[in-house]
Each structure stands twice: as C-alpha cells, then as structure tokens.
Amino acid sequence: SYVVTQPPSVSVAPGKTARITCGGNKIATKSVHWYQQKPGQAPLLVIYYDSNRPSGIPERFSGSNTGNTASLTVSRVEAGDEADYYCQVWDSRSDHWVFGGGTKLTVL
Amino acid sequence: EVQLVESGGSLVQPGGSLRLSCVASGFIFANYDMNWVRQAPGKGLEWVSFISGSSGHIYYADSVKGRFTISRDNSKNSLYLQMSGLSAEDTALYYCARETLREGLHHDFDHWGQGTPVTVSS
C-alpha cells in the first residue's frame, strides 16, 4: 500500500520556523492531514486537506502539498509546539488510511 | 461537547480475545464515520479499521484483517472492536476517532478519545 515518509526529528530555536515534510509518490494528488500529539495526550488535528486550519489552531501553523512532498510549517515556534507530528493520507487503491511515522519537533 | 470514551482494554494472553468499546456523546453518532487507531508503546500511530455511519463500508489494516471486527450500534452511540488471535504485536493504546462530517467518505479525524490500553502477554 501507499507509503508516506517523515523525518524522525526536526529541531528549531524559539521564534524560528520549523518545516516538517511528508513524502510520498505523487502525494500532491492526495489530501494530507496533520496531527499534533503531545506526551500522554491524544492526537490533535492541526491541518486538514493540505492547508486548512481547524478553529482554535494558531495561524502560525500552515500546510502545503506539491509534487512528492507535503509540508507542515510552524512559524514563530514556541516551546509549547514541542510535540510529535503525523501526516495522514487516504490510499484509495488499498482502502486504507496511512499515517507517516511521525516527526518529533524539538524546540531548542 | 463532543466526547469519545474508550473502554475494554486489559491484559490478555497471546491467542486471546478482547472487545473494545467507544461510547460517543455530544453529537449525532449515526451521521459520522468512525475509526480505530492504535499506538504501540513509544511508537507512531497505526490505523486499524474504519466503519461508515451506516456500517455499509468497513475496512481493515492488513495487520488485523481476519482477526479484528469493527462494528457499531447507533442506537447506543457505541463503536466496537472485537479482537481475536491477539499477539504481542497488538499491544498498544487503542483510540477511537471520529471523521469530520463532510460530503463523501474519508476525511480528517476531528475528535479522538483518550484511548484504552491493550497488553498482550503471558
């Protein structure tokens, strides 16, 4: 089935911009959703359909999806953004939801 | 307020069976497609199974197909996961998750429960 690949970790200084990627074959033809998960908590939707923010999610979170790479960008990173982030796509060929392996965002 | 509360997780021996439940409140349960997602200790999210609001569409991850059965009772606002032939690889926190209500199938997961732990060990 379809495979999506995320870097295991991304580190960024406070106030800077973090970019987390989600790679997959022609992923731009799919809709990508992003979740944030902090330790001991359930995942939280932060971006849906590539670039849309649910209500309550800061504008600092944005998404894009082109070619073989989807991206979650966190601007003006804060200590509270430190978490694991997962991308998700629907694979219509296998009728499976697919999650990326997750990226740990560390705020230095 | 939307709430999803899972239960039924426990310690079970290899080869054993277990039934997980997820009780929903705060929304019209029958209108929403639902999923089970699991997370092994220290690992990432793994999708397990999907069921549409009417139970007309059901899908499973390859890792559980033939061993797990998803079902729902809309009159009880409840989602279930019947698990059998359990092995150590099934040890995980099991979440139920609601798909956002939009036209068509297969949308983002806008609400998640807090999970119920399943441990498979002798």
Coordinates of C-alpha atoms in Angstrom, one line a residue:
Chain A
S1 CA 0.0 0.0 0.0
Y2 CA 0.9 3.7 -0.2
V3 CA 3.9 4.8 1.9
V4 CA 4.5 8.2 3.4
T5 CA 7.8 9.1 4.9
Q6 CA 8.6 11.7 7.6
P7 CA 11.9 12.7 9.1
P8 CA 12.2 11.3 12.6
S9 CA 13.1 14.6 14.1
V10 CA 13.3 18.3 13.5
S11 CA 14.9 20.9 15.8
V12 CA 14.3 24.6 15.8
A13 CA 15.1 27.6 18.0
P14 CA 12.3 29.5 19.6
G15 CA 10.9 32.2 17.3
K16 CA 12.2 30.5 14.2
T17 CA 10.3 28.5 11.5
A18 CA 10.1 24.7 11.5
R19 CA 9.2 22.7 8.4
I20 CA 8.1 19.1 8.7
T21 CA 7.9 17.1 5.5
C22 CA 5.8 14.1 4.4
G23 CA 7.0 12.4 1.3
G24 CA 5.1 10.1 -0.9
N25 CA 4.7 9.2 -4.6
K26 CA 2.7 12.0 -6.2
I27 CA 1.4 12.9 -2.8
A28 CA 0.0 16.1 -4.3
T29 CA -2.8 14.0 -5.8
K30 CA -3.9 13.1 -2.3
S31 CA -5.3 15.2 0.6
V32 CA -3.0 15.4 3.5
H33 CA -4.0 15.9 7.1
W34 CA -1.6 16.7 10.0
Y35 CA -1.9 15.9 13.7
Q36 CA 0.0 17.1 16.7
Q37 CA 0.5 14.7 19.7
K38 CA 2.0 15.8 23.0
P39 CA 3.1 13.3 25.6
G40 CA 0.3 11.5 27.3
Q41 CA -2.3 13.1 25.0
A42 CA -4.5 12.1 22.1
P43 CA -3.6 13.4 18.7
L44 CA -5.0 16.8 17.8
L45 CA -5.8 17.8 14.2
V46 CA -3.8 20.9 13.2
I47 CA -4.1 21.0 9.4
Y48 CA -6.7 19.3 7.2
Y49 CA -6.9 19.0 3.4
D50 CA -3.4 20.1 2.9
S51 CA -3.6 23.7 4.1
N52 CA -6.7 24.3 6.2
R53 CA -6.6 25.1 9.9
P54 CA -9.3 23.9 12.3
S55 CA -10.8 26.6 14.6
G56 CA -8.6 27.2 17.5
I57 CA -5.3 26.3 15.8
P58 CA -3.0 29.3 15.6
E59 CA -2.2 30.9 12.3
R60 CA 1.4 30.0 12.9
F61 CA 0.5 26.5 11.6
S62 CA 0.3 26.2 7.8
G63 CA 0.5 23.4 5.3
S64 CA 1.2 22.9 1.6
N65 CA 1.3 19.9 -0.8
T66 CA 3.1 19.8 -4.1
G67 CA 4.7 17.1 -6.2
N68 CA 6.0 14.4 -3.9
T69 CA 6.2 16.3 -0.7
A70 CA 3.6 17.7 1.7
S71 CA 4.8 20.1 4.4
L72 CA 3.7 21.4 7.7
T73 CA 5.2 24.7 8.6
V74 CA 5.2 26.1 12.1
S75 CA 6.2 29.8 12.2
R76 CA 7.5 31.7 15.2
V77 CA 7.9 28.4 17.1
E78 CA 7.1 28.4 20.8
A79 CA 8.1 25.9 23.5
G80 CA 4.5 24.7 23.6
D81 CA 4.8 23.5 20.0
E82 CA 7.2 20.7 21.0
A83 CA 5.4 17.5 20.1
D84 CA 5.2 14.6 17.7
Y85 CA 3.6 15.5 14.3
Y86 CA 2.0 12.9 12.0
C87 CA 0.8 13.3 8.4
Q88 CA -2.1 11.2 7.2
V89 CA -3.5 10.3 3.8
W90 CA -6.2 8.1 2.4
D91 CA -5.0 5.4 0.0
S92 CA -7.9 4.7 -2.4
R93 CA -6.1 1.8 -4.0
S94 CA -6.0 -0.2 -0.8
D95 CA -8.9 1.5 1.0
H96 CA -6.5 2.2 3.9
W97 CA -5.7 5.2 6.0
V98 CA -1.9 5.7 6.1
F99 CA 0.0 7.6 8.8
G100 CA 3.5 8.8 8.4
G101 CA 6.0 7.5 11.0
G102 CA 5.9 10.8 12.9
T103 CA 8.3 13.6 13.4
K104 CA 9.4 14.8 16.8
L105 CA 9.7 18.6 16.9
T106 CA 12.2 19.8 19.4
V107 CA 12.4 23.4 20.5
L108 CA 15.9 24.2 21.4
Chain B
E1 CA -19.3 18.9 23.8
V2 CA -18.1 16.0 21.7
Q3 CA -16.8 13.1 23.8
L4 CA -15.4 9.7 22.9
V5 CA -14.7 7.4 25.7
E6 CA -13.0 4.1 25.1
S7 CA -13.1 1.1 27.4
G8 CA -12.4 -2.6 27.5
G9 CA -8.6 -2.6 27.3
S10 CA -6.8 -5.0 29.6
L11 CA -4.0 -7.6 29.9
V12 CA -4.7 -10.6 27.8
Q13 CA -2.7 -13.8 27.0
P14 CA -1.4 -14.5 23.5
G15 CA -4.1 -16.0 21.4
G16 CA -6.8 -14.5 23.5
S17 CA -9.7 -12.2 22.6
L18 CA -10.9 -8.8 23.7
R19 CA -13.7 -6.4 22.9
L20 CA -13.1 -2.7 23.0
S21 CA -15.9 -0.2 23.2
C22 CA -16.1 3.5 22.4
V23 CA -19.1 5.5 23.7
A24 CA -19.9 8.8 21.9
S25 CA -21.7 11.8 23.2
G26 CA -22.4 15.4 22.2
F27 CA -23.2 14.7 18.5
I28 CA -25.5 12.5 16.3
F29 CA -23.3 9.4 16.3
A30 CA -25.1 7.8 13.3
N31 CA -24.1 10.6 11.0
Y32 CA -20.4 10.1 11.5
D33 CA -17.8 7.6 10.1
M34 CA -15.5 6.2 12.8
N35 CA -12.1 4.7 13.0
W36 CA -9.9 2.7 15.4
V37 CA -6.2 3.8 15.6
R38 CA -3.6 2.2 17.8
Q39 CA -0.2 3.3 19.1
A40 CA 2.3 0.8 20.4
P41 CA 4.4 2.0 23.3
G42 CA 6.9 4.6 22.1
K43 CA 5.8 4.2 18.5
G44 CA 3.7 6.1 16.0
L45 CA 0.1 6.0 15.0
E46 CA -1.3 3.0 13.1
W47 CA -4.7 3.0 11.6
V48 CA -6.6 -0.2 12.4
S49 CA -10.1 0.0 11.0
F50 CA -12.9 2.2 9.5
I51 CA -16.6 1.9 9.6
S52 CA -19.1 4.3 7.9
G53 CA -22.1 5.7 9.7
S54 CA -24.5 3.2 8.3
S55 CA -21.9 0.3 8.6
G56 CA -22.1 0.0 4.8
H57 CA -18.4 0.4 4.4
I58 CA -15.8 -1.3 6.5
Y59 CA -12.1 -1.5 6.0
Y60 CA -9.2 -3.1 8.0
A61 CA -5.4 -2.7 8.1
D62 CA -3.6 -5.7 6.7
S63 CA -2.1 -6.4 10.1
V64 CA -5.5 -7.1 11.7
K65 CA -7.7 -8.3 8.8
G66 CA -9.3 -11.6 9.6
R67 CA -8.6 -11.2 13.3
F68 CA -10.4 -8.0 14.2
T69 CA -14.0 -7.0 13.6
I70 CA -15.3 -3.4 13.8
S71 CA -19.0 -2.8 14.4
R72 CA -21.3 -0.1 15.8
D73 CA -24.6 0.2 17.4
N74 CA -26.1 3.6 16.5
S75 CA -28.9 3.2 19.0
K76 CA -26.4 3.0 21.8
N77 CA -24.0 5.6 20.3
S78 CA -21.3 3.0 20.5
L79 CA -18.4 1.7 18.4
Y80 CA -16.8 -1.6 19.0
L81 CA -13.6 -3.5 18.1
Q82 CA -13.7 -7.3 18.6
M83 CA -10.1 -8.6 18.6
S84 CA -9.1 -12.2 18.5
G85 CA -5.9 -14.1 17.9
L86 CA -4.0 -11.5 19.8
S87 CA -0.2 -11.4 19.8
A88 CA 2.4 -9.2 21.4
E89 CA 2.4 -7.0 18.3
D90 CA -1.1 -5.9 19.1
T91 CA 0.0 -4.4 22.4
A92 CA -0.9 -0.7 22.1
L93 CA -3.1 2.1 23.2
Y94 CA -6.3 1.9 21.1
Y95 CA -8.0 5.2 20.2
C96 CA -11.4 5.7 18.6
A97 CA -11.5 8.7 16.3
R98 CA -14.3 10.5 14.5
E99 CA -14.1 11.6 10.9
T100 CA -15.2 15.1 10.2
L101 CA -18.6 15.3 8.7
R102 CA -18.3 16.3 5.0
E103 CA -19.7 15.0 1.8
G104 CA -18.3 11.7 0.6
L105 CA -16.0 9.4 2.5
H106 CA -12.6 9.5 4.2
H107 CA -11.9 12.8 5.8
D108 CA -9.7 14.1 8.6
F109 CA -10.2 12.9 12.2
D110 CA -11.5 15.8 14.2
H111 CA -12.1 14.2 17.5
W112 CA -10.2 11.4 19.3
G113 CA -10.8 9.6 22.6
Q114 CA -8.1 9.2 25.2
G115 CA -7.5 5.6 24.4
T116 CA -7.8 2.3 26.1
P117 CA -4.6 0.2 26.7
V118 CA -4.3 -3.4 25.5
T119 CA -1.4 -5.5 26.7
V120 CA -0.8 -9.0 25.2
S121 CA 1.5 -11.0 27.4
S122 CA 1.7 -14.3 29.1

